[in-house]
Coordinates of C-alpha atoms in Angstrom, one line a residue:
M236 CA 13.3 -9.0 34.3
P237 CA 15.1 -10.0 31.2
N238 CA 14.7 -8.0 27.9
P239 CA 12.3 -10.0 25.7
P240 CA 12.6 -9.2 21.9
S241 CA 10.8 -6.1 20.9
P242 CA 7.9 -6.3 18.6
P243 CA 8.7 -5.6 14.9
G244 CA 8.4 -2.1 13.4
A245 CA 10.2 0.1 15.9
L246 CA 9.1 3.7 15.6
S247 CA 11.2 6.8 15.5
R248 CA 10.6 9.7 17.9
R249 CA 9.6 11.9 14.8
A250 CA 6.9 9.3 13.9
L251 CA 5.5 9.3 17.3
L252 CA 5.5 13.1 17.6
T253 CA 3.9 13.8 14.2
G254 CA 1.3 11.3 14.7
T255 CA 2.3 8.9 12.0
A256 CA 2.4 6.1 14.7
A257 CA -1.3 6.0 14.5
A258 CA -1.2 5.3 10.8
A259 CA 1.4 2.6 11.6
G260 CA -1.3 0.8 13.4
L261 CA -0.6 1.6 17.1
G262 CA -3.9 3.2 17.6
L263 CA -2.5 6.4 19.2
A264 CA -5.8 8.2 19.0
G265 CA -6.3 11.5 20.8
C266 CA -8.1 11.5 24.1
G267 CA -8.0 7.9 24.7
S268 CA -10.7 5.5 23.6
V269 CA -14.2 6.3 22.8
S270 CA -17.5 4.3 23.6
G271 CA -19.7 3.0 21.0
G272 CA -18.3 3.3 17.4
L273 CA -19.0 0.8 14.6
S274 CA -18.8 -2.2 17.0
G275 CA -21.3 -0.8 19.4
R276 CA -19.0 -1.9 22.1
T277 CA -17.0 0.2 24.5
R278 CA -13.3 0.1 23.6
V279 CA -10.6 0.0 26.1
K280 CA -7.0 0.5 24.9
Q281 CA -4.3 -1.3 27.1
W282 CA -0.6 -1.0 26.7
N283 CA 2.0 -3.3 28.3
L284 CA 5.5 -4.4 28.2
L285 CA 5.0 -8.1 28.7
A286 CA 6.6 -9.9 25.7
G287 CA 7.9 -13.0 27.4
S288 CA 6.2 -16.0 28.7
D289 CA 4.1 -14.1 31.1
G290 CA 2.8 -12.1 28.2
A291 CA 1.3 -15.3 26.8
V292 CA -0.5 -15.8 30.0
M293 CA -1.8 -12.3 30.0
T294 CA -3.1 -12.8 26.4
E295 CA -4.9 -16.0 27.6
M296 CA -6.5 -14.0 30.4
H297 CA -7.5 -11.2 28.0
D298 CA -9.2 -13.7 25.8
Q299 CA -11.2 -14.9 28.9
F300 CA -12.0 -11.3 29.9
A301 CA -13.3 -10.6 26.3
A302 CA -15.5 -13.9 26.2
E303 CA -17.0 -12.8 29.5
H304 CA -17.5 -9.1 28.6
P305 CA -18.9 -9.0 25.1
D306 CA -19.8 -5.4 25.5
I307 CA -16.2 -4.3 25.9
E308 CA -13.7 -4.3 23.1
L309 CA -10.2 -4.7 24.6
E310 CA -7.5 -3.6 22.4
A311 CA -4.0 -4.6 23.9
T312 CA -0.7 -3.6 22.5
T313 CA 2.7 -5.0 23.7
F314 CA 5.7 -2.8 23.3
G315 CA 9.4 -3.7 23.7
W316 CA 10.3 -4.3 27.3
G317 CA 12.0 -1.4 29.3
T318 CA 13.1 2.0 27.5
P319 CA 11.0 1.4 24.3
F320 CA 7.9 1.1 26.4
Y321 CA 8.5 3.9 28.8
T322 CA 9.5 6.2 25.9
R323 CA 6.1 5.5 24.2
L324 CA 4.2 5.9 27.5
V325 CA 5.7 9.2 28.4
M326 CA 5.3 10.6 24.8
G327 CA 1.8 9.4 24.5
A328 CA 0.7 10.6 27.8
S329 CA 2.3 14.0 27.3
G330 CA 0.1 14.6 24.3
G331 CA -3.0 12.9 25.7
N332 CA -2.7 10.1 23.2
A333 CA -1.8 7.2 25.3
S334 CA -3.9 4.1 26.2
D335 CA -6.7 4.1 28.6
I336 CA -4.6 1.8 30.9
A337 CA -1.0 0.7 31.0
T338 CA 1.1 -1.8 32.8
I339 CA 4.3 -0.4 34.4
H340 CA 6.7 -1.3 37.0
L341 CA 5.7 0.2 40.3
S342 CA 9.4 1.3 40.8
R343 CA 9.1 3.6 37.8
L344 CA 5.9 5.4 39.0
K345 CA 7.6 8.6 40.1
S346 CA 9.9 8.5 37.1
V347 CA 6.9 8.9 34.7
S348 CA 5.8 12.1 36.6
P349 CA 2.4 11.0 37.7
A350 CA 1.1 14.4 38.6
T351 CA 1.5 15.4 34.8
L352 CA 1.4 12.3 32.8
L353 CA -1.1 10.1 34.8
D354 CA -4.7 10.3 36.0
P355 CA -5.3 9.6 39.7
I356 CA -7.7 6.8 40.7
T357 CA -10.1 7.4 43.5
L358 CA -10.9 5.1 46.4
D359 CA -14.5 5.3 45.6
E360 CA -13.8 4.0 42.1
L361 CA -11.9 1.0 43.5
T362 CA -14.7 0.1 46.0
A363 CA -17.3 0.5 43.3
H364 CA -15.5 -2.4 41.4
G365 CA -15.1 -4.6 44.6
L366 CA -11.5 -3.6 45.5
D367 CA -10.3 -2.3 48.8
P368 CA -6.9 -1.0 50.1
A369 CA -6.9 -3.9 52.6
D370 CA -6.8 -6.4 49.7
F371 CA -3.2 -5.5 49.0
P372 CA 0.1 -5.8 51.2
E373 CA 0.5 -2.5 53.0
K374 CA 4.1 -1.9 51.9
I375 CA 3.2 -2.4 48.3
W376 CA 0.0 -0.4 48.5
E377 CA 1.9 2.6 50.0
Q378 CA 4.1 2.7 46.8
C379 CA 1.1 3.3 44.7
F380 CA 0.7 6.9 45.8
A381 CA 2.4 10.1 44.7
G382 CA 1.6 12.7 47.4
D383 CA -1.9 12.0 48.5
E384 CA -3.1 10.7 45.2
L385 CA -3.5 7.0 44.2
Y386 CA -1.9 6.6 40.8
A387 CA -1.4 2.8 40.5
I388 CA -3.1 -0.6 41.3
P389 CA -0.7 -3.4 42.1
I390 CA -1.0 -6.7 40.0
D391 CA 1.9 -8.7 41.5
T392 CA 5.2 -9.0 43.1
H393 CA 8.1 -10.3 41.0
A394 CA 11.6 -10.8 42.5
L395 CA 14.9 -12.4 42.5
V396 CA 14.4 -16.0 43.9
N397 CA 16.3 -19.2 44.3
Y398 CA 15.5 -22.2 42.2
Y399 CA 17.1 -25.5 43.0
N400 CA 17.5 -28.9 41.3
R401 CA 16.1 -31.5 43.7
T402 CA 18.0 -34.3 42.1
V403 CA 21.4 -32.6 42.6
C404 CA 20.5 -31.2 45.9
E405 CA 19.3 -34.6 47.3
Q406 CA 22.5 -36.2 46.0
V407 CA 24.6 -34.0 48.1
G408 CA 22.3 -34.0 51.3
V409 CA 21.1 -30.3 51.2
L410 CA 17.3 -31.0 51.2
N411 CA 14.9 -31.4 54.1
P412 CA 12.9 -34.6 54.5
D413 CA 10.0 -32.9 52.6
G414 CA 12.2 -32.2 49.6
T415 CA 12.7 -28.4 50.2
L416 CA 15.9 -26.8 50.3
L417 CA 17.8 -26.6 53.6
E418 CA 17.6 -22.9 54.9
T419 CA 21.1 -21.6 55.5
H420 CA 21.9 -18.6 57.8
G421 CA 24.8 -16.3 56.8
V422 CA 27.2 -16.0 53.8
E423 CA 29.4 -18.9 54.9
E424 CA 26.8 -21.4 55.4
Y425 CA 25.4 -20.6 51.9
L426 CA 28.8 -20.7 50.3
D427 CA 29.2 -24.2 51.9
L428 CA 26.1 -25.4 50.4
L429 CA 27.2 -24.1 47.0
R430 CA 30.6 -25.8 47.3
A431 CA 28.8 -29.2 48.0
V432 CA 26.5 -28.7 45.0
K433 CA 29.6 -27.8 42.8
E434 CA 31.1 -31.3 43.8
A435 CA 28.0 -32.9 42.2
T436 CA 27.8 -30.8 39.1
G437 CA 31.5 -30.5 38.4
Q438 CA 31.1 -26.8 37.3
Y439 CA 29.1 -24.4 39.4
G440 CA 27.1 -24.4 42.5
T441 CA 24.7 -21.7 41.4
S442 CA 24.0 -19.8 38.2
L443 CA 23.1 -16.1 37.9
D444 CA 22.9 -13.3 35.4
T445 CA 26.3 -11.5 35.6
L446 CA 24.9 -8.6 33.5
G447 CA 22.0 -8.1 36.1
G448 CA 24.4 -7.7 39.0
W449 CA 22.3 -4.9 40.4
R450 CA 19.6 -7.4 41.6
Q451 CA 22.1 -9.4 43.6
F452 CA 23.8 -6.3 45.0
W453 CA 20.6 -4.6 46.2
A454 CA 19.3 -7.9 47.6
W455 CA 22.4 -8.3 49.8
Y456 CA 22.8 -4.6 50.5
R457 CA 19.2 -4.4 51.8
Q458 CA 19.6 -7.6 53.8
A459 CA 22.5 -5.8 55.7
D460 CA 20.1 -2.8 56.2
G461 CA 21.9 -0.7 53.7
E462 CA 20.1 2.5 52.8
M463 CA 20.4 4.6 49.5
T464 CA 18.8 8.1 49.9
F465 CA 18.8 10.9 47.4
G466 CA 18.6 14.7 48.0
D467 CA 19.1 17.7 46.1
G468 CA 22.2 16.9 44.1
E469 CA 23.6 14.5 46.6
Y470 CA 23.1 11.1 48.0
E471 CA 24.0 8.9 50.9
M472 CA 25.1 5.1 50.8
D473 CA 26.8 3.0 53.3
D474 CA 30.2 2.3 51.6
D475 CA 31.0 -0.6 54.1
K476 CA 27.8 -2.5 53.4
A477 CA 28.0 -1.8 49.7
L478 CA 31.6 -3.1 49.5
Q479 CA 30.5 -6.2 51.5
S480 CA 27.8 -7.0 48.9
I481 CA 30.3 -6.6 46.0
E482 CA 33.0 -8.8 47.8
I483 CA 30.3 -11.6 47.8
M484 CA 30.1 -11.5 44.0
Y485 CA 33.9 -11.6 43.7
R486 CA 34.3 -14.4 46.2
M487 CA 31.8 -16.6 44.4
A488 CA 33.3 -15.9 41.0
E489 CA 36.8 -16.4 42.2
E490 CA 36.1 -19.7 43.7
G491 CA 34.1 -20.9 40.7
L492 CA 30.9 -21.2 42.6
C493 CA 29.1 -19.2 39.8
P494 CA 30.0 -18.4 36.3
T495 CA 32.3 -15.4 35.5
F496 CA 30.0 -14.5 32.7
A497 CA 26.4 -15.5 31.9
D498 CA 23.7 -13.4 30.2
G499 CA 20.0 -14.2 30.9
G500 CA 19.8 -16.9 28.5
Q501 CA 23.1 -18.8 29.5
C502 CA 22.2 -18.1 33.2
A503 CA 19.0 -20.2 32.7
A504 CA 20.7 -22.8 30.5
N505 CA 23.4 -23.5 33.1
F506 CA 20.5 -24.7 35.3
E507 CA 18.8 -26.7 32.7
N508 CA 21.8 -28.6 31.6
G509 CA 23.0 -29.4 35.0
A510 CA 26.2 -27.1 34.9
A511 CA 24.6 -25.5 38.2
G512 CA 22.4 -27.1 40.9
L513 CA 20.8 -23.8 41.7
V514 CA 20.1 -20.5 40.0
Q515 CA 19.3 -17.1 41.3
V516 CA 16.9 -15.5 38.8
G517 CA 13.3 -14.0 38.8
N518 CA 10.2 -15.8 39.4
W519 CA 9.2 -15.1 35.8
E520 CA 11.6 -18.0 34.6
I521 CA 9.2 -20.6 35.9
N522 CA 7.6 -21.3 32.7
R523 CA 10.8 -21.7 31.0
F524 CA 12.0 -24.3 33.5
K525 CA 8.4 -26.1 33.5
A526 CA 8.8 -26.4 29.7
F527 CA 12.3 -27.8 30.0
D528 CA 11.0 -30.3 32.6
Q529 CA 8.2 -31.5 30.4
A530 CA 10.5 -31.9 27.4
Q531 CA 13.7 -33.3 29.0
G532 CA 13.2 -33.7 32.8
L533 CA 14.1 -31.2 35.4
D534 CA 12.9 -31.8 39.0
F535 CA 13.1 -28.3 40.3
S536 CA 11.5 -26.2 42.9
M537 CA 11.9 -22.5 44.1
T538 CA 12.4 -20.8 47.4
E539 CA 13.2 -17.3 48.6
M540 CA 16.6 -15.8 48.5
P541 CA 19.0 -17.2 51.1
D542 CA 19.5 -15.5 54.5
F543 CA 22.9 -13.8 54.2
F544 CA 22.6 -11.1 56.7
G545 CA 19.7 -12.1 59.1
N546 CA 16.8 -12.0 56.8
R547 CA 15.6 -13.0 53.2
R548 CA 15.0 -9.7 51.7
T549 CA 15.5 -9.6 47.9
Q550 CA 15.4 -7.1 45.0
G551 CA 12.1 -7.0 43.2
D552 CA 9.4 -4.9 41.8
C553 CA 5.6 -5.0 41.1
H554 CA 3.7 -4.7 37.9
S555 CA 0.8 -2.3 38.3
Y556 CA -1.9 -0.7 36.4
V557 CA -1.8 3.1 35.7
L558 CA -4.2 5.4 33.8
P559 CA -2.2 7.6 31.4
R560 CA -3.4 11.2 31.3
H561 CA -6.5 12.0 29.2
H562 CA -7.6 15.4 28.2
S563 CA -11.1 14.2 28.9
W564 CA -12.5 10.7 29.8
D565 CA -15.7 9.2 28.3
P566 CA -17.4 8.0 31.5
E567 CA -18.2 4.6 29.9
V568 CA -14.6 4.1 28.8
R569 CA -13.3 4.8 32.4
E570 CA -15.9 2.4 33.8
A571 CA -14.9 -0.3 31.4
T572 CA -11.2 0.3 32.1
L573 CA -11.5 -0.1 35.8
A574 CA -13.9 -3.2 35.3
Y575 CA -11.0 -4.7 33.3
A576 CA -8.3 -4.0 36.0
A577 CA -10.6 -5.4 38.8
W578 CA -11.4 -8.5 36.8
M579 CA -7.6 -9.1 36.1
L580 CA -6.8 -8.9 39.8
R581 CA -9.7 -11.2 40.8
H582 CA -8.5 -13.8 38.3
S583 CA -4.8 -13.3 39.1
F584 CA -4.5 -17.0 40.4
R585 CA -3.7 -17.8 36.6
W586 CA -1.2 -14.9 36.5
G587 CA 0.6 -16.6 39.4
E588 CA 0.2 -20.0 38.3
G589 CA 1.3 -19.4 34.7
G590 CA 3.6 -16.4 34.9
G591 CA 5.3 -17.1 38.3
H592 CA 4.6 -13.7 39.7
T593 CA 3.1 -13.7 43.1
P594 CA -0.3 -11.8 42.9
A595 CA -0.6 -8.7 44.9
Y596 CA -4.4 -9.3 45.4
L597 CA -4.4 -10.9 48.9
P598 CA -7.8 -12.7 48.4
V599 CA -6.0 -14.7 45.8
T600 CA -2.6 -15.2 47.3
E601 CA -3.9 -16.0 50.7
S602 CA -6.6 -18.4 49.4
A603 CA -6.2 -22.2 50.1
E604 CA -6.0 -22.9 46.4
Y605 CA -3.0 -20.6 46.0
Q606 CA -1.3 -21.9 49.1
A607 CA -1.6 -25.4 47.7
L608 CA 0.0 -24.4 44.5
Q609 CA 3.6 -25.6 44.0
P610 CA 6.2 -24.4 43.7
N611 CA 4.6 -20.9 44.0
A612 CA 3.5 -21.2 47.5
E613 CA 7.1 -22.0 48.7
Y614 CA 8.2 -18.6 47.7
S615 CA 5.0 -16.7 48.4
G616 CA 6.6 -15.0 51.4
V617 CA 8.6 -12.9 48.9
V618 CA 5.8 -10.4 49.0
Q619 CA 6.9 -9.4 52.6
N620 CA 10.6 -9.4 51.7
V621 CA 10.7 -7.7 48.3
Q622 CA 12.9 -4.6 48.3
F623 CA 12.1 -1.8 45.7
D624 CA 14.9 0.1 44.1
P625 CA 16.0 3.5 45.5
D626 CA 13.6 6.2 45.1
V627 CA 15.1 8.5 42.4
W628 CA 14.1 9.0 38.7
F629 CA 16.9 7.1 37.2
S630 CA 16.2 4.0 39.4
G631 CA 13.8 0.9 39.0
S632 CA 13.3 -1.7 36.5
A633 CA 14.9 -1.2 33.0
A634 CA 16.3 2.3 34.3
R635 CA 19.8 3.7 34.0
L636 CA 20.9 2.7 37.5
F637 CA 20.2 -1.0 36.7
D638 CA 22.0 -0.8 33.4
E639 CA 25.1 1.2 34.3
T640 CA 25.9 -0.5 37.6
G641 CA 25.2 -3.9 35.9
A642 CA 28.0 -3.2 33.6
I643 CA 30.3 -2.7 36.5
F644 CA 29.3 -5.7 38.4
N645 CA 29.7 -7.8 35.3
Q646 CA 33.4 -6.9 35.4
V647 CA 33.6 -8.0 39.1
Y648 CA 32.0 -11.4 38.2
G649 CA 34.5 -11.5 35.4
L650 CA 37.4 -10.9 37.9
A651 CA 38.4 -7.9 35.8
M652 CA 37.7 -5.4 38.6
T653 CA 38.2 -5.5 42.2
P654 CA 35.5 -4.8 44.7
D655 CA 37.1 -1.5 45.8
E656 CA 37.5 -0.5 42.2
A657 CA 33.8 -1.4 41.5
L658 CA 32.5 0.6 44.5
A659 CA 34.4 3.7 43.5
L660 CA 32.9 3.4 39.9
V661 CA 29.5 2.7 41.1
K662 CA 29.6 5.9 43.2
E663 CA 31.0 7.9 40.3
R664 CA 28.2 6.7 38.1
I665 CA 25.5 7.4 40.6
Q666 CA 26.8 11.0 41.0
A667 CA 26.9 11.4 37.2
L668 CA 23.3 10.3 37.0
L669 CA 22.3 12.5 39.8
D670 CA 23.8 15.6 38.1
L671 CA 21.5 15.1 35.1
P672 CA 18.1 16.7 34.9
N673 CA 15.0 14.4 35.2
P674 CA 13.8 14.3 31.4
V675 CA 10.3 14.3 32.5
D676 CA 10.2 17.2 34.9

């Protein structure tokens, strides 16, 4: 997801290591929270990286949790999205000074060295709080393990999806009778749809974040059954399928079907101001577009990524709860921590409704109430189609693979680099990253 602004007061590595961060008000107390204290309540410290509109929804849910649990003092801290957050998490957990529970991207689980920096969660603990493995999509549940140990509890699925302006799309005849977007099959059918929409907008068919090109690349590469596997100092990638994905970027930009440059903000603005009739961006932007609709009018809906190569797979990830390593757990704190996680899952309808993310907790997602929720229900199938990034330490949300390949794909969209040149450079960057040691090993 895009990089929301970091909270004020960025801390140096020295401050974190010497413990002055605690004096700065971050509450990095040793051994996690303690029960009791002056308030007589059990304190649970939560760290997260949700500084965008979804973070506002989470805060609302935290207020409700606190109102219903007067015996628990929830202390939530939001850090800067991406590297600032993961740096704090790793450094805090390595010294036993992190929070009791933290929200991470599931794709980053292995990169934070769960065996040394996280505490496992037992199935007995989950069932004691009313949760069961069958409550989660099997593919996502499997990602929560490292070896035989469970280290994560999935909260949601968030993924690259396809928003569309109903007014524009109806004008050019690409809506079904029920007002949903026509489903296309294959690259050419979708490009034809974009050409029709471009005729109506006068600028673009679709907008997308040219700095976040990894998301489009990985969606199309996985739709074509492309694999990327890593071994000891080497990796395997299907060059033909990778080139095919990059060529789509170049074709769309060359024909003017998408911008040659648009960062996250401009990407969304192109959709709001009518420069593009569609936009490929994460489902977390739903609040932005709802707010624009209320202020100025924007009749939009959302669907899954288009079928380019026989399916609707898309790049995505999953927010999840983890328990940073404690030297010792206060039993009351651990109990309250898991009670908090279970409550948030059971109430994740609000998370989906307000934040746009598709809840991972199936009793919510499969409920009649959620299936009637629009436009969320229209793209709820993304849970089955989300494709996690490759399984290697420098991959995943806000990791180096995303950033370094994104800079390359940005040049493809800008027509400053051919697909062949881009593929060669992507392979060079992957190998260079693979040659680096994992910093948390």
